[in-house]
Amino acid sequence: MTLDTRISRRAALMGAGAVAAWLTSPARAVLQAMGRVTVPAFVDPLIARMTLEEKAGQLSLMASAWGGGAAAALNPPQGDSNFPRQVEEARQGQLTGVFNGNGARAARILQTAAVKDSRLKIPLLFAADIIHGHRTIFPVPLAEVASFEPDLARRTAEAAAFEAAGAGIDWTFSPMVDVARDQRWGRGVEGGGEDPFLGSLFAAARVQGFQGADLKSTEHMLACIKHFAAYGAAESGLDYNVVDMSDIRLRETYLSPYKAGFDAGALTAMASFNEINGVPSTGNRWLQTDLLRGEWGFQGFVVSDYTGDEEMIAAGYAKDGRDAARLAFLAGVDVSMQSGLYRKYLPDLVRNGAVPQAQLDQSVRRVLALKAMLGLFDDPFRRIDVKRESGRSMLPKTRALARESGRKSIVLLKNEGDLLPLPRSGKKIAIIGPFASGQHDLVGPWVVYGDDAKAIDLAAGVKAAVTDKSSVVVAQGSGVEEPLAGGIEQAIAAARSADVVILAIGESANMSGEAQSRTEIVVPGPQQRLAEAVAATGKPMVVVLKHGRALALEGAVANAQAILATWFLGTETGNAVADILFGAYSPSGRLPASFPLRSGQEPFYYAHKSSGRPNPTSTPEPYKEHFRGILNRALYPFGHGLTYGKIEYGGFTQSSPTMPLNGTIEVAATIANRGSRAAEEVVQLYIHDQVASITQPVRLLKAFRKIALAPGQSQLVRFTLRPSDLSFLGRDRRPTIEPGSFDVWIAPSAEAEGVRGVFELTA
Ligand code: BGC
């Protein structure tokens, strides 16, 4: 967990040694250096020469007006498509940069206007939503968290930066690190899943991948932690909706991945659209200044989300555009995205004394300092190179990484009778469903520059893996949300002609992402009916799910012999799925978000608290906590995932029945692969504080280890728990550790028993 440097008196007494060690540790020094902004000597004299209008221009970021295309479709339609006018704005010093532009050629024209023709020759900054790849598209971020391998995310972020920086992009609006516990919300697909500990590790890894060790590198770019804050907690999972929560929950659960991202050196933040407890994030001074800068020491700049400042009018917080600009700026949002409110109103607000000139200068200083750190004052064209743009695009090594990350993101939910892996020859295979074949829904949501046409679909991946392509038949069977005339009949015929069915069903790319909340997180009706009809043929069936969220599986889908959660895997989709289907690689993904038993359980997450009437048995009991007819538990919990080996947990040991307040305890288990195939296992450590002055979740992930096991091999896996692992935010909002009993599990998922023990934390 992230260690807060403020500690309670109690924590100070017992943990002082550990805290002191951290405060002086080289690791902390490196992290701090990463997040530090240095302001070059030329910046202040430059600011002194700027007019108020030029200063406001440095705080105004607009969507690229070049050409439209895919980029234009990603935001509400109010972007300016008049490119010559935008070039003129660059000349007039009214722009700090543009986002989601169209490559090096357009960037060169704009940058030339800024650095050759504008009065002060300040370079522009080019931003883009590089969320899971630039041209080579990697799995959606949520999928990649299933790998439980943060370093994989670091590597894909680095590869995305390599391609994108080659195309003139200096700054990505990524990583998105919003904790999402209500899968109705569509944007969970962009983030780190339901668990703040796991999400924090991925947040940090992605920042490191994008930014590298030196922001001047033409192979890296500036990262942006978004959406600050708690955007994922939108009430009822409805995108943009309000957030109202206790500050303990806010700090303990929702804020930690942002903090981890900043600690890893991210130097920009994006304010979220939502309000928190009545105050929009964009106008929230406590959030954007007191906490972010004061408490956390953030030195970079904050940008509003797309027209987020202006939206405070509709939210009933700002009177008009001028008021919105004033409120956002005074709250600590340095740069305004897309509304144009800063360049329209800030100069006058300063003249009238409503906004202090010193604060304006400070925001401009931050922006100019980061432009300098990116090397743009040394060479404004350092990332803009048309030849390099194509020379770095979709290289074999990048595609190979996409395939590796694709197969590591797949979760085997179920595999009755060892139906998987399938043999490469000797069986006729029917691939059925709207996602069986075709260049659609492959790269997934939030892709600006990637292309489905350049991606491998499932049928192509399967055909490349089998020895005889003619053994594969394909039938669409159904549309995604609409039935297909004659589709079910075709599907039944295809299933009957085959020995095994691969049923490729789920969500299309546009069913998750921004503004795509769903009321029910199920497989759409027409596809469910297709599944029922195909299952009725009695043929063995592997469900290959495509999805941007955890789903509630029902009927024939839930009852299929084998189920793979494959999300949106990007450019190498078909090959990655085939690697798993035919056993080139044993599945190693584990769920980063719980699949509930029913859609209506949402919000649903493993780290919930116990009510006073839990229902601990396997059947719903009267007057115990459950929904009518079902237990309030998961069909497939967080952390769940099978492999082709047979993994056994045993031999639990703990170094002592007690742990002193200033000591540690070691717990261990032996993990064995009893199967005949090499496998990887994600060994997870959970704890539960049995009694505390603030009630604690039934389980909390504290550590995990991904291990490789050859057939017949076993490995002793040890974990050390420290006092900081047992601390929680107390009534005084400070890290608190209380003596008492703790359950500990070493287990293959958040609901599995695995092996377990109990220890006593002693005063
Ligand atoms: C999204 C952001 C994104 C921005 C720019 C907004 O609608 O919420 O995540 O970075 O648009 O495209």
XYZ file of C-alpha atoms in Angstrom, residues 169-494:
326
model
C 2.948 13.318 -29.666
C 4.510 14.767 -26.499
C 1.801 14.081 -23.978
C -0.696 11.271 -23.436
C -3.951 11.608 -21.492
C -3.135 8.358 -19.749
C -3.063 6.374 -17.515
C -6.639 6.472 -16.383
C -6.541 5.051 -12.859
C -10.115 5.470 -11.615
C -11.121 2.582 -9.328
C -14.343 1.085 -10.739
C -16.597 -1.076 -8.606
C -19.821 -0.690 -10.513
C -19.489 -2.446 -13.846
C -22.488 -0.626 -15.247
C -20.085 2.287 -15.671
C -18.592 2.077 -19.153
C -15.207 3.556 -18.419
C -13.910 0.826 -16.142
C -12.442 -0.590 -19.364
C -9.826 2.185 -19.374
C -8.625 1.647 -15.857
C -7.052 -0.630 -13.297
C -10.043 -2.630 -12.065
C -11.761 -2.773 -8.694
C -8.796 -3.113 -6.367
C -6.778 -0.046 -5.349
C -3.652 -2.031 -4.476
C -3.466 -3.757 -7.851
C -4.602 -0.594 -9.618
C -1.853 1.416 -7.938
C 0.836 -0.952 -9.152
C -0.450 -0.669 -12.712
C -0.802 3.115 -12.435
C 2.840 3.442 -11.454
C 4.039 0.971 -14.080
C 2.191 2.775 -16.859
C 3.591 6.145 -15.826
C 7.097 4.688 -15.880
C 6.493 3.167 -19.307
C 5.157 6.334 -20.896
C 7.634 8.738 -19.347
C 10.793 6.636 -19.153
C 13.709 8.058 -17.214
C 14.007 11.326 -19.146
C 11.158 13.391 -20.535
C 13.423 14.740 -23.269
C 13.618 11.268 -24.798
C 12.066 11.184 -28.274
C 10.860 7.674 -27.434
C 8.790 8.747 -24.449
C 6.118 11.231 -23.531
C 4.515 12.966 -20.624
C 1.849 11.014 -18.723
C -1.394 12.365 -17.268
C -3.119 10.826 -14.277
C -6.871 10.957 -14.747
C -9.609 11.565 -13.859
C -8.900 13.318 -10.630
C -10.783 12.240 -8.642
C -13.155 9.364 -7.965
C -14.691 9.523 -11.448
C -15.185 5.744 -11.250
C -17.506 6.086 -8.284
C -20.280 7.823 -10.256
C -23.589 7.100 -8.552
C -25.351 4.044 -10.068
C -22.505 3.654 -12.543
C -23.992 6.411 -14.685
C -21.193 8.244 -16.467
C -20.706 11.857 -15.336
C -22.985 11.311 -12.327
C -22.237 12.727 -8.890
C -20.084 11.138 -6.215
C -20.986 11.422 -2.576
C -18.755 9.465 -0.202
C -17.000 9.526 3.127
C -13.499 10.891 3.111
C -12.187 7.615 4.560
C -13.459 5.713 1.555
C -12.273 8.443 -0.795
C -8.758 8.405 0.592
C -8.381 4.738 1.306
C -9.933 3.262 -1.811
C -10.281 5.822 -4.558
C -7.327 8.161 -4.128
C -4.520 5.649 -3.791
C -3.982 4.831 -7.500
C -3.731 8.547 -8.344
C -1.201 8.984 -5.571
C 0.758 5.996 -6.864
C 0.819 7.535 -10.340
C 2.130 10.852 -9.040
C 4.654 9.106 -6.836
C 5.894 7.314 -9.945
C 6.591 10.711 -11.476
C 3.517 11.679 -13.504
C 3.680 15.413 -14.015
C 0.177 16.201 -15.199
C -3.271 15.486 -13.816
C -6.699 15.766 -15.408
C -9.614 16.972 -13.313
C -12.625 14.664 -13.446
C -16.102 15.566 -14.698
C -17.884 14.483 -11.508
C -18.550 16.389 -8.349
C -17.471 15.060 -4.983
C -19.756 15.801 -2.060
C -21.338 18.773 -3.813
C -18.263 20.370 -5.352
C -17.286 19.653 -8.988
C -13.719 18.340 -9.177
C -12.869 21.061 -11.681
C -13.785 23.729 -9.153
C -12.583 21.884 -6.090
C -9.749 23.757 -4.440
C -9.367 21.227 -1.674
C -8.773 18.503 -4.260
C -6.728 20.249 -6.935
C -4.615 22.368 -4.616
C -4.726 21.517 -0.914
C -4.521 17.761 -1.347
C -2.700 17.437 -4.652
C -0.086 20.114 -4.180
C -0.162 20.708 -0.449
C -0.351 17.208 0.919
C 1.078 15.207 -1.989
C 3.655 17.686 -3.234
C 2.593 17.529 -6.898
C 4.651 19.957 -8.977
C 3.275 19.528 -12.494
C 0.124 21.039 -13.984
C -3.562 20.178 -13.870
C -5.721 20.234 -17.009
C -9.504 20.242 -17.024
C -11.242 17.436 -18.874
C -12.968 18.287 -22.150
C -15.116 21.396 -21.401
C -15.173 20.323 -17.735
C -14.847 23.940 -16.588
C -17.817 25.072 -18.653
C -19.859 22.096 -17.426
C -19.878 23.563 -13.939
C -22.624 25.863 -15.260
C -25.014 22.988 -16.016
C -23.986 21.387 -12.722
C -25.276 24.465 -10.921
C -21.917 25.528 -9.495
C -20.904 28.379 -11.816
C -23.095 31.262 -12.966
C -21.689 31.598 -16.457
C -18.537 31.032 -18.490
C -16.627 33.764 -16.782
C -17.528 32.438 -13.346
C -16.608 28.905 -14.450
C -13.181 30.059 -15.633
C -12.605 31.888 -12.355
C -13.706 28.951 -10.190
C -11.679 26.368 -12.109
C -8.575 28.501 -12.179
C -8.740 29.475 -8.516
C -9.317 25.829 -7.608
C -5.961 24.973 -9.164
C -6.798 23.826 -12.688
C -3.908 25.349 -14.632
C -4.972 24.527 -18.173
C -8.423 24.569 -19.727
C -9.260 21.909 -22.289
C -11.503 22.756 -25.214
C -13.969 25.247 -23.738
C -11.784 28.244 -24.587
C -12.967 29.864 -21.349
C -9.497 30.667 -20.051
C -8.371 32.578 -23.096
C -11.724 34.324 -23.209
C -11.961 35.396 -19.585
C -8.694 35.044 -17.669
C -7.062 38.268 -18.918
C -10.039 40.301 -17.810
C -10.404 38.390 -14.531
C -6.801 39.329 -13.741
C -7.315 42.951 -14.756
C -10.310 43.160 -12.443
C -8.468 41.572 -9.577
C -10.728 38.500 -9.414
C -7.740 36.288 -10.191
C -4.292 37.156 -8.799
C -1.675 37.832 -11.457
C 0.844 35.822 -9.447
C -1.344 32.736 -9.709
C -1.665 33.192 -13.454
C 2.111 33.478 -13.716
C 2.555 30.391 -11.579
C 0.370 28.280 -13.878
C 2.175 29.594 -16.960
C 5.479 28.812 -15.242
C 4.407 25.212 -14.704
C 3.394 24.797 -18.328
C 6.558 26.360 -19.703
C 8.721 24.352 -17.329
C 7.171 21.128 -18.562
C 7.571 22.160 -22.189
C 11.234 22.710 -21.352
C 11.490 19.352 -19.584
C 10.064 17.735 -22.719
C 12.901 19.335 -24.671
C 10.586 21.489 -26.753
C 12.506 24.710 -26.234
C 15.715 22.970 -27.372
C 14.060 21.506 -30.444
C 10.328 22.043 -30.958
C 10.362 19.468 -33.762
C 12.151 16.760 -31.765
C 9.167 14.396 -31.882
C 7.815 15.600 -35.215
C 9.330 13.579 -38.031
C 7.216 12.156 -40.829
C 9.765 9.438 -41.684
C 10.141 8.308 -38.111
C 6.366 8.228 -37.748
C 6.004 5.498 -40.379
C 9.335 3.863 -39.502
C 8.140 3.108 -35.987
C 4.625 2.054 -36.860
C 3.535 -1.518 -36.126
C 7.000 -3.051 -36.070
C 7.178 -6.853 -35.685
C 8.563 -6.546 -32.138
C 5.642 -4.282 -31.162
C 3.117 -6.689 -32.655
C 4.839 -9.526 -30.808
C 4.384 -7.591 -27.577
C 0.717 -7.067 -28.456
C 0.340 -10.810 -28.850
C 2.151 -11.518 -25.592
C 0.069 -8.985 -23.671
C -3.054 -10.301 -25.405
C -2.611 -13.875 -24.264
C -1.562 -12.805 -20.774
C -4.774 -10.755 -20.460
C -7.082 -13.704 -21.128
C -8.789 -15.305 -18.137
C -9.944 -18.916 -18.244
C -13.088 -18.752 -16.132
C -14.183 -22.339 -16.517
C -12.922 -25.529 -18.170
C -15.153 -28.507 -17.429
C -13.805 -31.870 -18.444
C -10.640 -30.178 -19.687
C -12.341 -29.204 -22.934
C -9.487 -26.756 -23.451
C -6.943 -26.745 -24.914
C -8.342 -27.896 -28.239
C -6.310 -30.158 -30.523
C -4.863 -28.476 -33.607
C -6.052 -31.250 -35.874
C -8.665 -33.976 -36.069
C -11.663 -31.881 -34.979
C -14.107 -29.786 -36.954
C -14.545 -26.387 -35.349
C -17.511 -24.019 -35.732
C -16.817 -20.420 -34.742
C -20.177 -18.842 -34.136
C -21.263 -15.377 -33.075
C -21.043 -11.720 -34.021
C -17.364 -11.651 -33.033
C -16.397 -14.850 -34.877
C -14.845 -13.022 -37.788
C -14.525 -9.643 -39.433
C -12.504 -6.487 -38.988
C -14.602 -4.942 -36.266
C -14.517 -4.660 -32.474
C -10.923 -5.833 -32.351
C -8.947 -2.815 -31.189
C -11.703 -1.902 -28.724
C -12.770 1.384 -27.164
C -10.601 4.492 -26.825
C -8.472 4.119 -29.865
C -7.599 7.263 -31.817
C -5.030 5.975 -34.300
C -5.418 2.197 -34.357
C -7.291 0.354 -37.047
C -9.515 -2.733 -36.920
C -8.594 -3.386 -40.536
C -5.002 -4.046 -39.466
C -5.955 -6.407 -36.636
C -6.260 -10.192 -36.596
C -9.801 -11.428 -36.046
C -10.687 -14.615 -34.199
C -11.331 -16.755 -37.290
C -7.990 -15.738 -38.805
C -6.194 -16.560 -35.541
C -7.872 -19.963 -35.270
C -7.224 -20.809 -38.926
C -3.565 -19.940 -38.512
C -3.327 -22.287 -35.525
C -5.005 -25.420 -36.906
C -3.344 -27.792 -39.330
C -6.268 -27.790 -41.785
C -8.087 -24.497 -42.364
C -11.004 -26.307 -44.034
C -11.866 -27.849 -40.652
C -13.093 -24.411 -39.519
C -16.569 -23.077 -40.355
C -17.786 -19.616 -39.392
C -21.344 -18.412 -38.778
C -22.332 -14.990 -37.478
C -25.590 -16.204 -35.942
C -26.667 -12.848 -34.544
C -25.968 -9.154 -34.528
C -24.603 -7.675 -31.306
C -27.816 -6.133 -30.057
C -30.152 -7.094 -32.923
C -31.040 -10.562 -34.170
C -29.862 -11.549 -37.648
C -32.461 -12.904 -40.073
C -31.828 -16.635 -40.463
C -28.792 -16.349 -38.199
C -29.827 -18.913 -35.607
C -30.636 -21.544 -38.247
C -27.228 -21.020 -39.858
C -25.551 -21.225 -36.487
C -27.311 -24.468 -35.596
C -26.296 -25.984 -38.932
C -22.697 -24.920 -38.385
